[in-house]
mmCIF file of C-alpha atoms and ligand atoms in Angstrom:
data_model
loop_
_atom_site.group_PDB
_atom_site.id
_atom_site.type_symbol
_atom_site.label_atom_id
_atom_site.label_comp_id
_atom_site.label_asym_id
_atom_site.label_seq_id
_atom_site.Cartn_x
_atom_site.Cartn_y
_atom_site.Cartn_z
ATOM 1 C CA MET A 1 27.376 33.390 -2.614
ATOM 2 C CA ALA A 2 23.502 32.713 -2.446
ATOM 3 C CA LYS A 3 21.660 31.951 0.782
ATOM 4 C CA ILE A 4 18.930 30.598 2.047
ATOM 5 C CA ALA A 5 16.743 30.081 4.375
ATOM 6 C CA ILE A 6 14.891 26.597 6.051
ATOM 7 C CA CYS A 7 11.406 26.543 7.003
ATOM 8 C CA GLY A 8 10.132 23.765 9.647
ATOM 9 C CA TYR A 9 13.492 22.353 11.619
ATOM 10 C CA GLY A 10 11.729 18.451 11.377
ATOM 11 C CA VAL A 11 12.684 15.240 9.647
ATOM 12 C CA VAL A 12 13.296 17.000 6.188
ATOM 13 C CA GLY A 13 15.291 20.605 7.365
ATOM 14 C CA SER A 14 17.167 18.927 8.978
ATOM 15 C CA GLY A 15 18.215 16.684 6.418
ATOM 16 C CA VAL A 16 18.620 19.280 3.895
ATOM 17 C CA ALA A 17 20.811 21.003 6.666
ATOM 18 C CA GLU A 18 22.967 17.928 6.605
ATOM 19 C CA VAL A 19 23.005 17.356 3.258
ATOM 20 C CA MET A 20 22.913 20.747 2.582
ATOM 21 C CA ALA A 21 26.639 20.686 5.764
ATOM 22 C CA GLU A 22 27.993 17.301 3.792
ATOM 23 C CA ASN A 23 28.174 17.801 0.071
ATOM 24 C CA ALA A 24 28.915 21.748 -0.045
ATOM 25 C CA ASP A 25 31.590 21.533 -2.467
ATOM 26 C CA SER A 26 29.800 19.225 -5.161
ATOM 27 C CA ILE A 27 26.226 21.990 -4.675
ATOM 28 C CA ALA A 28 28.782 24.387 -5.298
ATOM 29 C CA ARG A 29 29.840 23.415 -8.250
ATOM 30 C CA ASN A 30 26.574 22.368 -9.438
ATOM 31 C CA ALA A 31 25.301 25.658 -8.228
ATOM 32 C CA ALA A 32 27.863 28.081 -9.937
ATOM 33 C CA GLU A 33 28.462 29.168 -6.352
ATOM 34 C CA GLN A 34 28.600 29.035 -3.154
ATOM 35 C CA VAL A 35 24.909 28.336 -1.902
ATOM 36 C CA SER A 36 24.857 28.080 2.406
ATOM 37 C CA VAL A 37 21.978 28.909 5.119
ATOM 38 C CA LYS A 38 21.548 32.267 6.808
ATOM 39 C CA TYR A 39 19.095 31.182 8.870
ATOM 40 C CA ILE A 40 16.251 28.078 10.674
ATOM 41 C CA LEU A 41 13.194 28.835 11.333
ATOM 42 C CA ASP A 42 11.415 26.734 14.277
ATOM 43 C CA ARG A 43 8.966 27.254 16.994
ATOM 44 C CA ARG A 44 10.813 25.443 18.874
ATOM 45 C CA ASP A 45 14.866 25.668 20.070
ATOM 46 C CA PHE A 46 17.155 23.513 19.382
ATOM 47 C CA PRO A 47 20.152 23.445 21.989
ATOM 48 C CA ASP A 48 23.507 21.639 21.794
ATOM 49 C CA ASP A 49 22.517 21.570 17.978
ATOM 50 C CA PRO A 50 24.883 22.722 14.952
ATOM 51 C CA TYR A 51 23.030 24.836 13.326
ATOM 52 C CA GLU A 52 21.443 26.043 16.858
ATOM 53 C CA ASP A 53 23.017 29.578 16.311
ATOM 54 C CA LEU A 54 20.857 29.781 12.953
ATOM 55 C CA ILE A 55 17.864 29.507 14.202
ATOM 56 C CA VAL A 56 15.200 32.114 13.951
ATOM 57 C CA HIS A 57 11.716 32.404 15.524
ATOM 58 C CA ASP A 58 9.986 35.304 13.392
ATOM 59 C CA PHE A 59 9.534 34.723 9.624
ATOM 60 C CA SER A 60 10.124 38.670 8.931
ATOM 61 C CA GLN A 61 13.534 38.363 9.844
ATOM 62 C CA ILE A 62 13.617 36.330 6.337
ATOM 63 C CA GLU A 63 11.368 37.881 4.197
ATOM 64 C CA ASN A 64 13.701 41.579 5.254
ATOM 65 C CA ASP A 65 16.507 40.048 4.787
ATOM 66 C CA PRO A 66 18.112 41.099 0.719
ATOM 67 C CA GLU A 67 20.790 38.670 0.997
ATOM 68 C CA VAL A 68 18.355 35.750 1.499
ATOM 69 C CA SER A 69 17.530 34.981 -2.135
ATOM 70 C CA ILE A 70 15.976 31.443 -1.621
ATOM 71 C CA VAL A 71 13.311 30.196 1.491
ATOM 72 C CA VAL A 72 13.359 26.750 1.679
ATOM 73 C CA GLU A 73 9.991 25.597 3.074
ATOM 74 C CA VAL A 74 9.125 22.455 4.068
ATOM 75 C CA MET A 75 6.619 22.743 7.830
ATOM 76 C CA GLY A 76 3.787 21.364 5.885
ATOM 77 C CA GLY A 77 0.742 22.102 6.739
ATOM 78 C CA VAL A 78 -2.179 24.619 4.552
ATOM 79 C CA GLY A 79 -1.381 27.159 7.598
ATOM 80 C CA ALA A 80 2.304 29.324 7.945
ATOM 81 C CA ALA A 81 2.960 26.691 5.315
ATOM 82 C CA TYR A 82 1.105 28.976 2.246
ATOM 83 C CA GLU A 83 1.052 32.282 4.402
ATOM 84 C CA PHE A 84 4.446 32.560 4.286
ATOM 85 C CA THR A 85 5.202 30.926 0.693
ATOM 86 C CA LYS A 86 4.172 34.768 -0.207
ATOM 87 C CA ARG A 87 5.387 36.314 1.659
ATOM 88 C CA ALA A 88 8.141 34.929 0.213
ATOM 89 C CA LEU A 89 8.077 35.903 -3.054
ATOM 90 C CA MET A 90 6.263 38.960 -2.686
ATOM 91 C CA ALA A 91 10.286 39.702 -1.289
ATOM 92 C CA GLY A 92 11.225 38.441 -3.943
ATOM 93 C CA LYS A 93 12.564 34.705 -3.365
ATOM 94 C CA SER A 94 12.275 31.601 -4.854
ATOM 95 C CA VAL A 95 10.348 29.748 -2.680
ATOM 96 C CA VAL A 96 11.862 25.436 -2.469
ATOM 97 C CA THR A 97 9.494 23.082 -1.043
ATOM 98 C CA SER A 98 8.398 19.359 -0.412
ATOM 99 C CA ASN A 99 4.735 20.355 1.208
ATOM 100 C CA LYS A 100 2.156 18.070 -1.594
ATOM 101 C CA GLU A 101 -0.508 19.979 0.751
ATOM 102 C CA LEU A 102 0.109 23.067 -0.117
ATOM 103 C CA VAL A 103 1.008 22.622 -4.095
ATOM 104 C CA ALA A 104 -1.968 20.842 -4.669
ATOM 105 C CA ALA A 105 -4.864 23.563 -2.486
ATOM 106 C CA HIS A 106 -2.842 26.649 -4.545
ATOM 107 C CA GLY A 107 -0.074 25.799 -6.693
ATOM 108 C CA HIS A 108 -1.618 27.517 -9.322
ATOM 109 C CA GLU A 109 -1.831 29.933 -7.310
ATOM 110 C CA LEU A 110 1.589 30.059 -5.883
ATOM 111 C CA ILE A 111 3.121 29.405 -9.671
ATOM 112 C CA ALA A 112 1.279 32.386 -10.301
ATOM 113 C CA ILE A 113 2.934 35.210 -8.042
ATOM 114 C CA ALA A 114 6.283 33.666 -8.586
ATOM 115 C CA LYS A 115 5.716 33.970 -12.351
ATOM 116 C CA LYS A 116 4.948 37.618 -11.577
ATOM 117 C CA LYS A 117 7.802 38.651 -9.859
ATOM 118 C CA ASN A 118 10.207 36.378 -12.424
ATOM 119 C CA LEU A 119 11.497 33.352 -10.192
ATOM 120 C CA ASN A 120 11.047 29.980 -9.470
ATOM 121 C CA TYR A 121 8.537 27.783 -7.367
ATOM 122 C CA LEU A 122 9.675 23.963 -7.523
ATOM 123 C CA PHE A 123 8.874 21.664 -5.744
ATOM 124 C CA GLU A 124 9.854 17.703 -7.132
ATOM 125 C CA ALA A 125 10.420 17.176 -3.252
ATOM 126 C CA SER A 126 7.174 17.043 -2.940
ATOM 127 C CA VAL A 127 6.044 13.662 -5.218
ATOM 128 C CA GLY A 128 7.670 10.474 -5.175
ATOM 129 C CA GLY A 129 10.510 11.970 -2.215
ATOM 130 C CA GLY A 130 13.922 11.211 -3.633
ATOM 131 C CA ILE A 131 13.243 10.561 -7.031
ATOM 132 C CA PRO A 132 12.724 12.140 -10.166
ATOM 133 C CA ILE A 133 9.531 12.558 -11.455
ATOM 134 C CA ILE A 134 8.413 16.220 -11.868
ATOM 135 C CA ARG A 135 11.668 17.280 -14.447
ATOM 136 C CA PRO A 136 10.880 13.573 -16.308
ATOM 137 C CA ILE A 137 7.270 15.151 -16.588
ATOM 138 C CA THR A 138 7.973 18.652 -17.729
ATOM 139 C CA GLN A 139 10.919 18.742 -19.199
ATOM 140 C CA CYS A 140 11.794 15.259 -20.805
ATOM 141 C CA LEU A 141 8.693 13.413 -21.664
ATOM 142 C CA THR A 142 6.935 16.912 -23.191
ATOM 143 C CA ALA A 143 6.882 15.490 -26.420
ATOM 144 C CA ASN A 144 4.363 12.621 -25.536
ATOM 145 C CA LYS A 145 0.217 13.509 -24.923
ATOM 146 C CA LEU A 146 0.651 12.141 -21.644
ATOM 147 C CA ASP A 147 -2.002 9.992 -20.776
ATOM 148 C CA GLU A 148 -1.652 8.685 -17.301
ATOM 149 C CA VAL A 149 0.131 8.164 -14.264
ATOM 150 C CA TYR A 150 -0.666 6.705 -11.243
ATOM 151 C CA GLY A 151 1.628 4.523 -8.725
ATOM 152 C CA ILE A 152 3.269 4.057 -5.210
ATOM 153 C CA LEU A 153 2.784 7.665 -3.842
ATOM 154 C CA ASN A 154 2.323 6.361 -0.141
ATOM 155 C CA GLY A 155 6.106 4.865 1.072
ATOM 156 C CA THR A 156 4.067 4.795 4.894
ATOM 157 C CA THR A 157 0.472 2.371 3.464
ATOM 158 C CA ASN A 158 3.929 1.028 1.563
ATOM 159 C CA TYR A 159 5.707 -0.246 4.168
ATOM 160 C CA ILE A 160 2.520 -1.404 6.327
ATOM 161 C CA LEU A 161 0.989 -3.704 3.500
ATOM 162 C CA THR A 162 4.919 -5.191 2.202
ATOM 163 C CA GLU A 163 5.319 -5.976 6.184
ATOM 164 C CA MET A 164 1.573 -7.452 6.486
ATOM 165 C CA ARG A 165 2.883 -10.207 3.347
ATOM 166 C CA GLN A 166 6.032 -10.736 4.475
ATOM 167 C CA ASN A 167 6.098 -10.473 7.623
ATOM 168 C CA ASP A 168 2.544 -11.108 7.988
ATOM 169 C CA ALA A 169 3.241 -7.879 11.015
ATOM 170 C CA SER A 170 -0.366 -6.567 12.544
ATOM 171 C CA PHE A 171 -0.679 -3.227 10.973
ATOM 172 C CA GLU A 172 -0.077 -1.016 14.103
ATOM 173 C CA ASP A 173 3.056 -2.695 14.636
ATOM 174 C CA ALA A 174 4.137 -2.062 11.704
ATOM 175 C CA LEU A 175 3.009 2.151 11.318
ATOM 176 C CA ARG A 176 4.499 2.209 14.674
ATOM 177 C CA GLN A 177 7.902 1.044 12.643
ATOM 178 C CA ASP A 178 7.301 3.375 10.424
ATOM 179 C CA GLN A 179 6.828 6.367 12.265
ATOM 180 C CA GLU A 180 10.053 5.864 14.143
ATOM 181 C CA ASN A 181 12.069 5.705 11.064
ATOM 182 C CA GLY A 182 10.474 9.175 9.924
ATOM 183 C CA PHE A 183 8.730 8.122 7.708
ATOM 184 C CA ALA A 184 4.841 9.213 7.731
ATOM 185 C CA GLU A 185 3.448 12.336 8.601
ATOM 186 C CA ALA A 186 3.104 14.331 12.118
ATOM 187 C CA ASP A 187 -1.112 12.939 11.882
ATOM 188 C CA PRO A 188 -0.761 9.681 9.582
ATOM 189 C CA THR A 189 -4.304 9.289 8.930
ATOM 190 C CA ALA A 190 -3.416 11.376 5.999
ATOM 191 C CA ASP A 191 -1.778 8.433 5.027
ATOM 192 C CA ILE A 192 -3.361 5.757 5.578
ATOM 193 C CA ASP A 193 -6.595 7.331 4.203
ATOM 194 C CA GLY A 194 -4.734 8.128 1.202
ATOM 195 C CA ILE A 195 -5.161 11.583 1.188
ATOM 196 C CA ASP A 196 -1.256 12.400 0.932
ATOM 197 C CA ALA A 197 -1.482 10.313 -2.127
ATOM 198 C CA ALA A 198 -4.623 11.859 -3.248
ATOM 199 C CA ARG A 199 -2.079 15.824 -3.276
ATOM 200 C CA LYS A 200 0.447 13.573 -5.054
ATOM 201 C CA ILE A 201 -1.836 12.148 -7.543
ATOM 202 C CA CYS A 202 -3.336 15.204 -7.976
ATOM 203 C CA ILE A 203 -0.054 17.525 -8.862
ATOM 204 C CA LEU A 204 0.862 15.206 -10.979
ATOM 205 C CA SER A 205 -2.918 15.237 -13.085
ATOM 206 C CA ASP A 206 -2.531 19.214 -12.906
ATOM 207 C CA LEU A 207 1.160 18.584 -14.856
ATOM 208 C CA CYS A 208 1.538 15.358 -16.274
ATOM 209 C CA PHE A 209 -3.005 16.809 -18.357
ATOM 210 C CA GLY A 210 -2.188 20.490 -17.680
ATOM 211 C CA LYS A 211 -4.983 21.446 -16.090
ATOM 212 C CA HIS A 212 -6.050 21.887 -12.551
ATOM 213 C CA MET A 213 -8.064 19.203 -10.645
ATOM 214 C CA ASN A 214 -8.638 20.629 -7.352
ATOM 215 C CA PRO A 215 -7.749 17.753 -4.434
ATOM 216 C CA GLU A 216 -10.587 17.704 -2.372
ATOM 217 C CA ASP A 217 -12.688 16.163 -6.067
ATOM 218 C CA ILE A 218 -10.221 13.429 -5.765
ATOM 219 C CA LYS A 219 -12.442 9.773 -4.187
ATOM 220 C CA ALA A 220 -9.490 8.098 -1.175
ATOM 221 C CA GLU A 221 -9.257 5.253 -0.333
ATOM 222 C CA GLY A 222 -6.637 4.200 2.496
ATOM 223 C CA ILE A 223 -5.026 0.743 3.573
ATOM 224 C CA ARG A 224 -7.814 0.678 7.304
ATOM 225 C CA GLY A 225 -10.573 -2.208 4.840
ATOM 226 C CA VAL A 226 -7.013 -3.835 3.895
ATOM 227 C CA THR A 227 -7.164 -7.440 6.076
ATOM 228 C CA SER A 228 -4.489 -10.879 6.380
ATOM 229 C CA ALA A 229 -7.458 -11.927 3.954
ATOM 230 C CA ASP A 230 -7.041 -10.749 1.528
ATOM 231 C CA VAL A 231 -3.328 -10.447 1.131
ATOM 232 C CA GLU A 232 -3.795 -13.958 1.659
ATOM 233 C CA TYR A 233 -6.384 -14.321 -0.967
ATOM 234 C CA ALA A 234 -4.052 -11.619 -3.489
ATOM 235 C CA LYS A 235 -1.656 -14.102 -2.598
ATOM 236 C CA ARG A 236 -3.227 -16.595 -4.759
ATOM 237 C CA LEU A 237 -5.074 -14.726 -7.230
ATOM 238 C CA GLY A 238 -1.541 -14.270 -8.007
ATOM 239 C CA CYS A 239 -1.218 -10.826 -7.021
ATOM 240 C CA LYS A 240 0.019 -8.113 -4.039
ATOM 241 C CA ILE A 241 -2.287 -5.214 -2.809
ATOM 242 C CA LYS A 242 -0.289 -2.544 -3.042
ATOM 243 C CA LEU A 243 -2.621 1.099 -2.335
ATOM 244 C CA LEU A 244 -2.136 2.827 -6.341
ATOM 245 C CA GLY A 245 -2.866 6.398 -7.443
ATOM 246 C CA ARG A 246 -3.977 6.969 -9.993
ATOM 247 C CA GLY A 247 -4.610 10.384 -12.959
ATOM 248 C CA LEU A 248 -5.669 9.475 -16.578
ATOM 249 C CA ARG A 249 -7.463 11.149 -19.184
ATOM 250 C CA THR A 250 -11.302 10.061 -20.007
ATOM 251 C CA GLY A 251 -11.836 12.186 -23.054
ATOM 252 C CA HIS A 252 -10.804 15.571 -25.340
ATOM 253 C CA GLU A 253 -11.403 17.143 -22.446
ATOM 254 C CA THR A 254 -11.556 15.619 -19.404
ATOM 255 C CA ALA A 255 -10.136 12.967 -16.837
ATOM 256 C CA THR A 256 -10.196 11.379 -13.762
ATOM 257 C CA ALA A 257 -8.295 10.981 -10.986
ATOM 258 C CA TYR A 258 -8.205 8.612 -7.589
ATOM 259 C CA VAL A 259 -6.325 6.483 -4.283
ATOM 260 C CA SER A 260 -7.417 3.059 -3.895
ATOM 261 C CA PRO A 261 -5.810 -0.462 -2.445
ATOM 262 C CA HIS A 262 -4.819 -2.979 -6.046
ATOM 263 C CA LEU A 263 -4.076 -6.166 -6.077
ATOM 264 C CA VAL A 264 -1.183 -5.314 -8.626
ATOM 265 C CA SER A 265 -0.300 -8.720 -10.942
ATOM 266 C CA ASN A 266 2.887 -10.377 -10.035
ATOM 267 C CA SER A 267 4.404 -10.061 -13.639
ATOM 268 C CA SER A 268 4.007 -6.012 -13.064
ATOM 269 C CA LEU A 269 7.294 -3.935 -12.279
ATOM 270 C CA LEU A 270 4.659 -2.285 -9.359
ATOM 271 C CA SER A 271 4.479 -5.456 -7.798
ATOM 272 C CA ASN A 272 7.643 -5.172 -6.907
ATOM 273 C CA VAL A 273 7.966 -1.935 -4.921
ATOM 274 C CA ASP A 274 8.265 -2.469 -1.463
ATOM 275 C CA GLY A 275 8.717 -1.502 1.224
ATOM 276 C CA VAL A 276 9.403 2.672 1.925
ATOM 277 C CA MET A 277 9.351 2.592 -2.047
ATOM 278 C CA ASN A 278 7.281 4.736 -4.476
ATOM 279 C CA GLY A 279 6.995 3.533 -7.794
ATOM 280 C CA ILE A 280 5.410 5.877 -10.801
ATOM 281 C CA VAL A 281 4.848 4.553 -13.848
ATOM 282 C CA VAL A 282 3.513 7.938 -16.975
ATOM 283 C CA HIS A 283 2.385 7.229 -20.132
ATOM 284 C CA GLY A 284 2.549 9.111 -23.224
ATOM 285 C CA ASN A 285 1.703 8.922 -26.307
ATOM 286 C CA ALA A 286 4.839 8.735 -28.170
ATOM 287 C CA LEU A 287 7.529 7.204 -25.213
ATOM 288 C CA GLY A 288 4.885 4.162 -23.780
ATOM 289 C CA ASP A 289 5.304 3.166 -20.541
ATOM 290 C CA THR A 290 7.876 4.772 -18.223
ATOM 291 C CA MET A 291 8.160 3.455 -14.774
ATOM 292 C CA PHE A 292 10.531 5.997 -11.589
ATOM 293 C CA TYR A 293 11.448 4.015 -9.192
ATOM 294 C CA GLY A 294 13.091 5.397 -5.872
ATOM 295 C CA ALA A 295 13.109 6.540 -2.214
ATOM 296 C CA GLY A 296 9.151 8.051 -1.337
ATOM 297 C CA ALA A 297 9.828 8.793 1.697
ATOM 298 C CA GLY A 298 12.157 9.966 4.490
ATOM 299 C CA LYS A 299 15.180 12.785 5.735
ATOM 300 C CA ARG A 300 18.086 11.446 3.303
ATOM 301 C CA PRO A 301 16.031 10.863 -0.116
ATOM 302 C CA THR A 302 13.703 14.359 0.430
ATOM 303 C CA ALA A 303 16.656 16.215 0.800
ATOM 304 C CA SER A 304 18.171 15.144 -1.891
ATOM 305 C CA ALA A 305 15.249 16.470 -3.740
ATOM 306 C CA VAL A 306 14.993 19.814 -2.291
ATOM 307 C CA VAL A 307 18.617 20.520 -2.745
ATOM 308 C CA ALA A 308 18.612 19.629 -6.060
ATOM 309 C CA ASP A 309 15.671 22.623 -6.848
ATOM 310 C CA VAL A 310 17.869 24.863 -4.571
ATOM 311 C CA ILE A 311 20.789 24.736 -6.699
ATOM 312 C CA ASP A 312 18.040 24.901 -9.885
ATOM 313 C CA ALA A 313 17.332 28.062 -8.216
ATOM 314 C CA VAL A 314 20.337 29.242 -7.603
ATOM 315 C CA LYS A 315 21.284 28.811 -11.165
ATOM 316 C CA HIS A 316 18.238 29.955 -12.335
ATOM 317 C CA THR A 317 17.686 33.071 -10.515
ATOM 318 C CA HIS A 318 17.281 35.522 -13.553
ATOM 319 C CA ALA A 319 15.342 32.740 -15.343
ATOM 320 C CA ARG A 320 12.211 30.809 -14.929
ATOM 321 C CA LYS A 321 11.483 27.039 -15.266
ATOM 322 C CA TYR A 322 8.317 26.204 -16.261
ATOM 323 C CA LEU A 323 6.275 24.170 -14.018
ATOM 324 C CA ASP A 324 2.720 25.194 -14.388
ATOM 325 C CA TRP A 325 -0.626 24.404 -15.645
ATOM 326 C CA ASP A 326 -3.639 25.955 -16.783
ATOM 327 C CA ASP A 327 -7.628 26.194 -14.846
ATOM 328 C CA ALA A 328 -9.561 23.775 -16.206
ATOM 329 C CA PRO A 329 -13.306 24.002 -17.916
ATOM 330 C CA ASP A 330 -16.202 22.861 -16.551
ATOM 331 C CA GLY A 331 -16.688 19.578 -15.962
ATOM 332 C CA TYR A 332 -13.373 18.632 -16.463
ATOM 333 C CA PHE A 333 -12.504 16.501 -13.662
ATOM 334 C CA THR A 334 -15.489 13.184 -14.481
ATOM 335 C CA ASP A 335 -16.280 11.252 -10.963
ATOM 336 C CA SER A 336 -13.611 7.224 -10.841
ATOM 337 C CA ALA A 337 -17.020 4.955 -10.687
ATOM 338 C CA TYR A 338 -16.597 5.609 -14.353
ATOM 339 C CA VAL A 339 -13.111 4.241 -14.812
ATOM 340 C CA PRO A 340 -13.448 -0.104 -16.048
ATOM 341 C CA SER A 341 -11.676 -2.620 -14.407
ATOM 342 C CA ARG A 342 -11.392 -6.056 -13.558
ATOM 343 C CA TRP A 343 -12.728 -6.666 -9.812
ATOM 344 C CA TYR A 344 -10.947 -8.859 -6.290
ATOM 345 C CA VAL A 345 -14.162 -8.752 -4.413
ATOM 346 C CA ARG A 346 -14.981 -11.002 -1.089
ATOM 347 C CA ALA A 347 -17.965 -11.259 0.451
ATOM 348 C CA ASN A 348 -20.066 -12.768 2.608
ATOM 349 C CA THR A 349 -23.043 -14.857 -0.869
ATOM 350 C CA SER A 350 -23.817 -17.978 -1.836
ATOM 351 C CA LEU A 351 -22.369 -19.600 -4.501
ATOM 352 C CA GLN A 352 -25.729 -18.661 -6.794
ATOM 353 C CA GLN A 353 -25.815 -14.569 -6.159
ATOM 354 C CA ILE A 354 -22.628 -15.155 -7.905
ATOM 355 C CA GLY A 355 -22.914 -16.608 -10.771
ATOM 356 C CA TRP A 356 -26.592 -15.433 -11.138
ATOM 357 C CA ALA A 357 -25.119 -11.761 -11.449
ATOM 358 C CA PHE A 358 -21.845 -12.498 -12.326
ATOM 359 C CA GLY A 359 -21.588 -15.275 -14.148
ATOM 360 C CA LYS A 360 -18.321 -18.157 -14.441
ATOM 361 C CA VAL A 361 -15.796 -16.076 -12.337
ATOM 362 C CA ASN A 362 -12.144 -17.444 -10.899
ATOM 363 C CA PHE A 363 -13.173 -18.066 -7.367
ATOM 364 C CA VAL A 364 -9.807 -18.328 -4.366
ATOM 365 C CA THR A 365 -8.926 -19.506 -1.623
ATOM 366 C CA TYR A 366 -6.707 -20.796 1.477
ATOM 367 C CA THR A 367 -6.041 -23.218 4.341
ATOM 368 C CA GLY A 368 -8.186 -21.055 6.845
ATOM 369 C CA ALA A 369 -10.426 -18.400 5.111
ATOM 370 C CA ALA A 370 -13.542 -18.168 7.013
ATOM 371 C CA GLU A 371 -16.213 -20.479 5.956
ATOM 372 C CA ASP A 372 -18.519 -17.695 5.554
ATOM 373 C CA GLU A 373 -17.512 -16.208 2.400
ATOM 374 C CA TYR A 374 -16.242 -16.278 -1.391
ATOM 375 C CA ALA A 375 -13.312 -14.642 -2.436
ATOM 376 C CA PHE A 376 -12.740 -13.441 -6.810
ATOM 377 C CA ALA A 377 -11.599 -11.909 -9.388
ATOM 378 C CA THR A 378 -14.250 -10.674 -12.042
ATOM 379 C CA GLU A 379 -14.179 -9.485 -15.740
ATOM 380 C CA VAL A 380 -13.796 -5.707 -16.974
ATOM 381 C CA TYR A 381 -16.985 -3.353 -15.665
ATOM 382 C CA ASP A 382 -16.973 -0.057 -14.222
ATOM 383 C CA GLU A 383 -17.682 0.685 -10.537
ATOM 384 C CA ILE A 384 -21.733 1.358 -11.330
ATOM 385 C CA SER A 385 -22.093 -1.468 -12.763
ATOM 386 C CA LEU A 386 -19.830 -3.266 -9.839
ATOM 387 C CA ARG A 387 -21.825 -2.626 -7.419
ATOM 388 C CA LYS A 388 -25.166 -3.181 -8.701
ATOM 389 C CA LEU A 389 -24.398 -6.985 -9.481
ATOM 390 C CA THR A 390 -23.019 -7.131 -6.010
ATOM 391 C CA GLY A 391 -26.384 -4.939 -4.363
ATOM 392 C CA GLY A 392 -26.980 -7.770 -2.569
ATOM 393 C CA MET A 393 -24.268 -9.213 -1.318
ATOM 394 C CA ASN A 394 -22.571 -8.631 1.625
ATOM 395 C CA LEU A 395 -19.614 -7.375 0.507
ATOM 396 C CA ARG A 396 -16.333 -7.777 2.514
ATOM 397 C CA SER A 397 -13.695 -6.548 0.206
ATOM 398 C CA LEU A 398 -14.146 -4.371 -3.550
ATOM 399 C CA PHE A 399 -11.268 -3.659 -4.963
ATOM 400 C CA ARG A 400 -9.207 -3.015 -8.632
ATOM 401 C CA ILE A 401 -7.135 -5.740 -10.329
ATOM 402 C CA LEU A 402 -4.114 -3.828 -11.629
ATOM 403 C CA ASP A 403 -2.942 -6.658 -14.583
HETATM 404 N N1 HSE B 1 4.226 10.637 4.454
HETATM 405 C C1 HSE B 1 4.779 10.331 3.165
HETATM 406 C C2 HSE B 1 4.980 8.831 3.007
HETATM 407 C C3 HSE B 1 5.597 11.262 3.413
HETATM 408 O O1 HSE B 1 5.033 7.652 3.995
HETATM 409 O O2 HSE B 1 5.309 9.412 1.501
HETATM 410 C C4 HSE B 1 6.754 11.558 1.504
HETATM 411 O O3 HSE B 1 5.536 12.803 0.672
#
């Protein structure tokens, strides 16, 4: 019988306990032994909760119990979660996590500790909620040289953008609804400002390109600047606005990653990824594009990925799963401003100035559009050139277009 401890009894932790109990028989069959929860660590008490008796407040109890072979860290953050993960690994316990902030910032170091101790540090739930994406990248697609990964990586912002487009919802109402559904981070700023998506594209880029990216190097622009006018202009351009994280190789030994709102063409598969769903496209030189789609946030979808990792850790008690990347050489991370694309521009300017800068462009408008602005799509430019060309304009929005 394998015994686990869950650290953090919030949305994901309670989902893990629930799925472990509900699917105990199939989990035991898949793991080839019974798996049970021995402790749940949280600061709070949970009177009348079915797992009330398992609640502990001191991590040492878990650390010092040799019966516990796997620690599930679903606390979030890089404070106590980082400390407990290191202590669990040093105490000879494998660790499973959904903590993207910790994996993006310290995953390389924690994997190294796990490696030294012949243990596993598994994090399928850290990207894309319940979508299988870490295993496909590190197992099924390993015959390929992966050169690009991009997608909708944050359920909260996708939910808000979908509500704004489909139901004319206000930003605030859509966010409130999303928080009630348990999708947003404790501090939703991380969702709205693209920081959560930046951590996830960091992890995906680390795995796809095999070298460490510092999450703090990744430029993240969130959805605060997306207005209902942008949503309307995008519709007229045959697009939807989506917050994308994108990582790509930019040369033999260089790569970049960034997060920003994009106009995604209605003909792209990603344009139909709505609500809290996530969609991730991986491009490999042998396979071409492959898209992974599913529930990117929420209690049970995230628990689904966490529990699958627990089962994998049970099955690999004395064998390591290969899941790692190398340190990056100097100059590996390049500025995403050099990545070319078409652009959507909304600006308070004159037709003459647009003509001087861009020649002929594809203008769009809609009934009710502001009279003091123009919106148009450009040809392909990198961001540096684009900023120079729009330098004299009073810019209101500037988003990349994904054709
Ligand atoms: N707040 C995250 C999201 C949770 O909305 O996608 C899943 O990582």
